[in-house]
PDB file of C-alpha atoms in Angstrom:
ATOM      1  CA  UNK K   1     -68.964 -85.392 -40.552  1.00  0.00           C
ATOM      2  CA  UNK K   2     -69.154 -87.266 -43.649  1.00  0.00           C
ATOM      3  CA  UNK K   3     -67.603 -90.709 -44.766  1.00  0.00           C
ATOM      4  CA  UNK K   4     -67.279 -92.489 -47.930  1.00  0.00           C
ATOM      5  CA  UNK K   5     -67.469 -96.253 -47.060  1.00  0.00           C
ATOM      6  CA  UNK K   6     -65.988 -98.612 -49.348  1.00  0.00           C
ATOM      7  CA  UNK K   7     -66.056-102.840 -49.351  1.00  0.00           C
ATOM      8  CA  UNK K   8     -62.290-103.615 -50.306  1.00  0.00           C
ATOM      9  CA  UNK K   9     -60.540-106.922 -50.512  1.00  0.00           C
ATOM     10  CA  UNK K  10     -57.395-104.939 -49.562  1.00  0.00           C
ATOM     11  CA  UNK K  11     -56.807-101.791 -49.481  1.00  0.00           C
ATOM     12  CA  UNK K  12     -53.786 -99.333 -48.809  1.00  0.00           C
ATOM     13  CA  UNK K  13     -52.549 -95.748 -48.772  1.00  0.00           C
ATOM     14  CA  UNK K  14     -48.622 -94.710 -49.097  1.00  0.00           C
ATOM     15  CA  UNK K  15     -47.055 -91.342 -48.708  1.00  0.00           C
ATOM     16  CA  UNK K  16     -43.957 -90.610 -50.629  1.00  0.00           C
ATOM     17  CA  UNK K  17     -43.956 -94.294 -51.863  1.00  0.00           C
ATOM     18  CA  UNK K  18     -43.777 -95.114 -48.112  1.00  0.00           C
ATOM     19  CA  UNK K  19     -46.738 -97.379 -47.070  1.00  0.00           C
ATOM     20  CA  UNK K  20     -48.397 -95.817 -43.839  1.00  0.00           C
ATOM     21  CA  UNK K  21     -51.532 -97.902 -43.622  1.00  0.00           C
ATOM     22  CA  UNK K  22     -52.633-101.300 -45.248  1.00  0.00           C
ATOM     23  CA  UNK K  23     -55.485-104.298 -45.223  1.00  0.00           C
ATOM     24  CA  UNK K  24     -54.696-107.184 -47.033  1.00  0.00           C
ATOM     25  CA  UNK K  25     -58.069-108.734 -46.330  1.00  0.00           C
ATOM     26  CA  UNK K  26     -62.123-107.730 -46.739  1.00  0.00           C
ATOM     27  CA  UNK K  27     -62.976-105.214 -45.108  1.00  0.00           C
ATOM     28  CA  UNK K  28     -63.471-101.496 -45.848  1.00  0.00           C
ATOM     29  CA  UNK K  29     -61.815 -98.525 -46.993  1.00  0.00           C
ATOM     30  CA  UNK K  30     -63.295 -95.213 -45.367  1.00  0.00           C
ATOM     31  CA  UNK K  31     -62.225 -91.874 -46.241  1.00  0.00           C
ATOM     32  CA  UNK K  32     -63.708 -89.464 -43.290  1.00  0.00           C
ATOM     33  CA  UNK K  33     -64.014 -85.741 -44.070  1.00  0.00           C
ATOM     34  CA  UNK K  34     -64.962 -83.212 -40.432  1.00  0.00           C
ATOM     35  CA  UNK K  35     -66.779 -80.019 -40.943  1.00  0.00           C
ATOM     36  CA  UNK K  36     -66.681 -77.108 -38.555  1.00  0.00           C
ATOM     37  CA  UNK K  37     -69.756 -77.944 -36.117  1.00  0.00           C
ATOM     38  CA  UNK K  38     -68.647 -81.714 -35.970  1.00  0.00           C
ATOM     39  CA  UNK K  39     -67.985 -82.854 -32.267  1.00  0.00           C
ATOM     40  CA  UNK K  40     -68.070 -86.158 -30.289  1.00  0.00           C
ATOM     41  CA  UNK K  41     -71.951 -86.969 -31.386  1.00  0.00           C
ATOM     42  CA  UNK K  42     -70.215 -87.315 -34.807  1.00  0.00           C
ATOM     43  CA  UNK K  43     -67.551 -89.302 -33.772  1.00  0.00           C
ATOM     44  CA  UNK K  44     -69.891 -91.640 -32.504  1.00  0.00           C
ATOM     45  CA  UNK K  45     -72.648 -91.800 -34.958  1.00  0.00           C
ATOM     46  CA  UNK K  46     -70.061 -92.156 -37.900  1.00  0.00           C
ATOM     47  CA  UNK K  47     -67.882 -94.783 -36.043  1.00  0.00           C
ATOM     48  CA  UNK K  48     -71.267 -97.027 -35.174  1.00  0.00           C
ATOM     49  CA  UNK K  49     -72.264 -96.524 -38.835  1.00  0.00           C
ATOM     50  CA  UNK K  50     -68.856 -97.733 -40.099  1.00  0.00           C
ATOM     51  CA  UNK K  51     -68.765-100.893 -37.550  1.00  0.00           C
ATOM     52  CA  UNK K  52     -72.516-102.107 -37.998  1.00  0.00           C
ATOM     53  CA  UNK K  53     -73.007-101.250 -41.324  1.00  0.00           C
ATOM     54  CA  UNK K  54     -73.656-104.364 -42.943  1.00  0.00           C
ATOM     55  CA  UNK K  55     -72.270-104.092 -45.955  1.00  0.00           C
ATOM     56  CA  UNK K  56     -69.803-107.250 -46.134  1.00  0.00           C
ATOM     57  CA  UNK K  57     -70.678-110.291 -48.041  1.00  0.00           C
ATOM     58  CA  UNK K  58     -73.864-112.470 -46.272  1.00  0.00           C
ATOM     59  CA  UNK K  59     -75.199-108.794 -44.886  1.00  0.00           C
ATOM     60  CA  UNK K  60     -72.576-109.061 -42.303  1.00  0.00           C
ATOM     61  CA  UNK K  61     -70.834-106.193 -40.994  1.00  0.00           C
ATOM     62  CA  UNK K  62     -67.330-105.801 -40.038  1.00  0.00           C
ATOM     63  CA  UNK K  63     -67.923-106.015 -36.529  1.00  0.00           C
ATOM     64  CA  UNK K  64     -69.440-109.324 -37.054  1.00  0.00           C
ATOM     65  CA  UNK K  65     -66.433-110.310 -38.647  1.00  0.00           C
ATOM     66  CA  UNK K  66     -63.576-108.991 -37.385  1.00  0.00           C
ATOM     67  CA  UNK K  67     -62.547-107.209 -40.529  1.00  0.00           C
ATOM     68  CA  UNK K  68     -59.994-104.504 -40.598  1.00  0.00           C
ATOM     69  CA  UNK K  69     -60.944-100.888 -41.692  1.00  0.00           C
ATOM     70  CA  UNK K  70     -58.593 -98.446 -43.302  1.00  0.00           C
ATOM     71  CA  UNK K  71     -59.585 -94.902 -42.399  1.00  0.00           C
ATOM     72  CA  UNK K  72     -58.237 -92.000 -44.226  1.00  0.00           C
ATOM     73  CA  UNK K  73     -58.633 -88.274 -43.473  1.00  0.00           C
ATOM     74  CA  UNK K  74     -60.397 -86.196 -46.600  1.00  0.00           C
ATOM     75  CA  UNK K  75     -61.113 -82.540 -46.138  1.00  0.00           C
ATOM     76  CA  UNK K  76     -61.792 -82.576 -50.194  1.00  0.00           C
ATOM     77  CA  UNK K  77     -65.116 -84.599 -48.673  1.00  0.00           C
ATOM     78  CA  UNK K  78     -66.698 -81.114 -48.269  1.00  0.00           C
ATOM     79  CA  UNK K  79     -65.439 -79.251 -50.936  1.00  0.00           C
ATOM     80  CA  UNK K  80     -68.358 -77.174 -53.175  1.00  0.00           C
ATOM     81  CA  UNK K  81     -68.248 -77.214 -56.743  1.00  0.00           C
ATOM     82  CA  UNK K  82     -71.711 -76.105 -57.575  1.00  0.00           C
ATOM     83  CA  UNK K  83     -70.382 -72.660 -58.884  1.00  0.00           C
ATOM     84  CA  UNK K  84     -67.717 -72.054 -61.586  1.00  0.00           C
ATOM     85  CA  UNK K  85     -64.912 -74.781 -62.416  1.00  0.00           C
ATOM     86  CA  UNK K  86     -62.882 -74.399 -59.067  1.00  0.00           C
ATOM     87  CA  UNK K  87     -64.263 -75.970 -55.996  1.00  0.00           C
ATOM     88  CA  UNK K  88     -64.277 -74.279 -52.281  1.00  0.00           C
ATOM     89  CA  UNK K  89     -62.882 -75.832 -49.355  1.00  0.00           C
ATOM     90  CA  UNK K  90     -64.977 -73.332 -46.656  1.00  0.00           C
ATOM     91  CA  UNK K  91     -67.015 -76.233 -45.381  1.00  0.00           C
ATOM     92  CA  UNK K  92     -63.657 -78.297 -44.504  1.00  0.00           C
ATOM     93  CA  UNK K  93     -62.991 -77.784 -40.560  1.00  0.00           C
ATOM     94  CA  UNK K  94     -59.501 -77.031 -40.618  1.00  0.00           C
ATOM     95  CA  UNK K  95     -56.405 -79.024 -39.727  1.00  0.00           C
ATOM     96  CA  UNK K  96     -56.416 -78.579 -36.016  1.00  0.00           C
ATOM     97  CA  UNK K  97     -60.121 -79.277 -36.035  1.00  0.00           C
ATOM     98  CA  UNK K  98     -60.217 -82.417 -37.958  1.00  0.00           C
ATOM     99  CA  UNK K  99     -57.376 -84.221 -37.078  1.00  0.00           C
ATOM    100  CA  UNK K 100     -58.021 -84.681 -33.062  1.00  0.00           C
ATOM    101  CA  UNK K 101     -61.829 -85.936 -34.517  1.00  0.00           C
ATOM    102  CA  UNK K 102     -60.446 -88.103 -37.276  1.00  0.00           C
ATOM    103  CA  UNK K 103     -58.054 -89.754 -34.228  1.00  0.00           C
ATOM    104  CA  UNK K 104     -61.468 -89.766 -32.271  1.00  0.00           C
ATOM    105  CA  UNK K 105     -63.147 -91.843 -34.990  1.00  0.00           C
ATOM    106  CA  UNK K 106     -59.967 -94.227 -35.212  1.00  0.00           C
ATOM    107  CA  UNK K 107     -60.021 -94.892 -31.628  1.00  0.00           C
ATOM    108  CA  UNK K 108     -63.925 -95.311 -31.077  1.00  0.00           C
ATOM    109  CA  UNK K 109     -63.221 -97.771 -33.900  1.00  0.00           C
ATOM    110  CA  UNK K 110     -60.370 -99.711 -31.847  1.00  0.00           C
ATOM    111  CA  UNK K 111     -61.843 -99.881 -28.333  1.00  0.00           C
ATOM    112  CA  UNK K 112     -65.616 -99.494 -28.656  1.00  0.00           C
ATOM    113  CA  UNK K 113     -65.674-101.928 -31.398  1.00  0.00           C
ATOM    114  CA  UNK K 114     -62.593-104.037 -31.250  1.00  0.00           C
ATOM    115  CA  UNK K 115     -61.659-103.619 -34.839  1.00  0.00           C
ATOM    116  CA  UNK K 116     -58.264-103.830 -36.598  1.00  0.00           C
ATOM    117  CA  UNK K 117     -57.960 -99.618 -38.013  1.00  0.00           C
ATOM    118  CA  UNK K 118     -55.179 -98.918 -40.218  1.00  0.00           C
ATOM    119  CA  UNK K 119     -54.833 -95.497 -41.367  1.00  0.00           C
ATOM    120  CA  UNK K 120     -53.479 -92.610 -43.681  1.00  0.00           C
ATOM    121  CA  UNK K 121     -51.369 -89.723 -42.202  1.00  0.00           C
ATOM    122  CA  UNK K 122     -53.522 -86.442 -41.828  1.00  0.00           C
ATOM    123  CA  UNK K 123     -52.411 -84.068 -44.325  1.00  0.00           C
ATOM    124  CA  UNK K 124     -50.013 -85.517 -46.073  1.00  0.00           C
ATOM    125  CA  UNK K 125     -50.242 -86.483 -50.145  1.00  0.00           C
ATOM    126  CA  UNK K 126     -51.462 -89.558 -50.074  1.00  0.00           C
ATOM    127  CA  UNK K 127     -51.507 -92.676 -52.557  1.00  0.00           C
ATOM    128  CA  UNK K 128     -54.794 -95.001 -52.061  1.00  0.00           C
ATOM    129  CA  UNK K 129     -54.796 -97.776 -53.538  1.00  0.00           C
ATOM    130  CA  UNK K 130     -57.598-100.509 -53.410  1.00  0.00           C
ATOM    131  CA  UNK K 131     -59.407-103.353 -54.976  1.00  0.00           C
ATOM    132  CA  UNK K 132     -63.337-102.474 -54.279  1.00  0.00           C
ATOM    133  CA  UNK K 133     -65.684-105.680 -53.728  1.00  0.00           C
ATOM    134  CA  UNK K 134     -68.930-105.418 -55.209  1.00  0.00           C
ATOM    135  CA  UNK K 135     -68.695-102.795 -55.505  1.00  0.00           C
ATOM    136  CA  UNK K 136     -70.114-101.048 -52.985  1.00  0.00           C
ATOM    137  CA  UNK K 137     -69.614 -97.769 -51.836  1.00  0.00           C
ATOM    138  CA  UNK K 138     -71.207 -95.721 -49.418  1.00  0.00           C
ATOM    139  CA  UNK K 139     -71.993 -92.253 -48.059  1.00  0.00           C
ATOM    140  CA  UNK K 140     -73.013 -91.690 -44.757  1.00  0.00           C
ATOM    141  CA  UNK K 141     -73.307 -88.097 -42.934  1.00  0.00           C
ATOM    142  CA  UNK K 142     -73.784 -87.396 -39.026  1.00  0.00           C
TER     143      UNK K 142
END
């Protein structure tokens, strides 16, 4: 599993103009791509990274401050452009892989760690939008 984690002062992702998801405060912006072997250890590692990182302002982390997290589904995470000019999606788990451990991420997020999660809709053609603080930007693999 692999996440990109960014500090935002807001942050939001629409799908056919239609906001689905949406912080209007610090916090951070995480776009969370699943590979094929990924499981629950995953879940967990990547969730505790993206609660206790402390990557807010005054080395605080989210946790520490309440602050919501927007967490958006990105197969393109694992996509292989080392050869040629088009890129390979083969290390991408597929659909019915990732989505139940993207949910599994949002919901260790929300009862493990109390925090506010907005997110994206899983598959769809999404618009992110987002204003990053710093900035600072992140990637983290389990």
């Amino acid at each position: 599993m692999r996440a990109v984690i960014q500090r935002v002062t807001r942050a939001s992702v629409a799908v056919d103009g239609r906001t689905v998801g949406s912080i209007e405060e610090p916090g951070l912006c995480v776009l969370v791509g699943v590979t094929h072997d990924d499981g629950r250890q995953q879940v967990e590692t990547i969730a505790r990274k993206i609660a206790t990182l402390r990557v807010m302002r005054d080395e605080k982390s989210v946790t520490d401050l309440n602050a919501p997290v927007l967490i958006i589904s990105q197969f393109t995470l694992y996509g292989d452009a080392r050869k040629g000019r088009r890129p390979t999606w083969n290390q991408a788990a597929p659909g019915p892989v990732a989505e139940p451990l993207v949910d599994a991420v949002v919901e260790e997020l929300r009862t493990t760690y109390r925090l506010h999660v907005e997110t994206g809709e899983f598959g769809a053609d999404m618009a992110v939008s987002l204003t990053n603080d710093g900035p600072v930007t992140l990637i983290v693999e389990a």
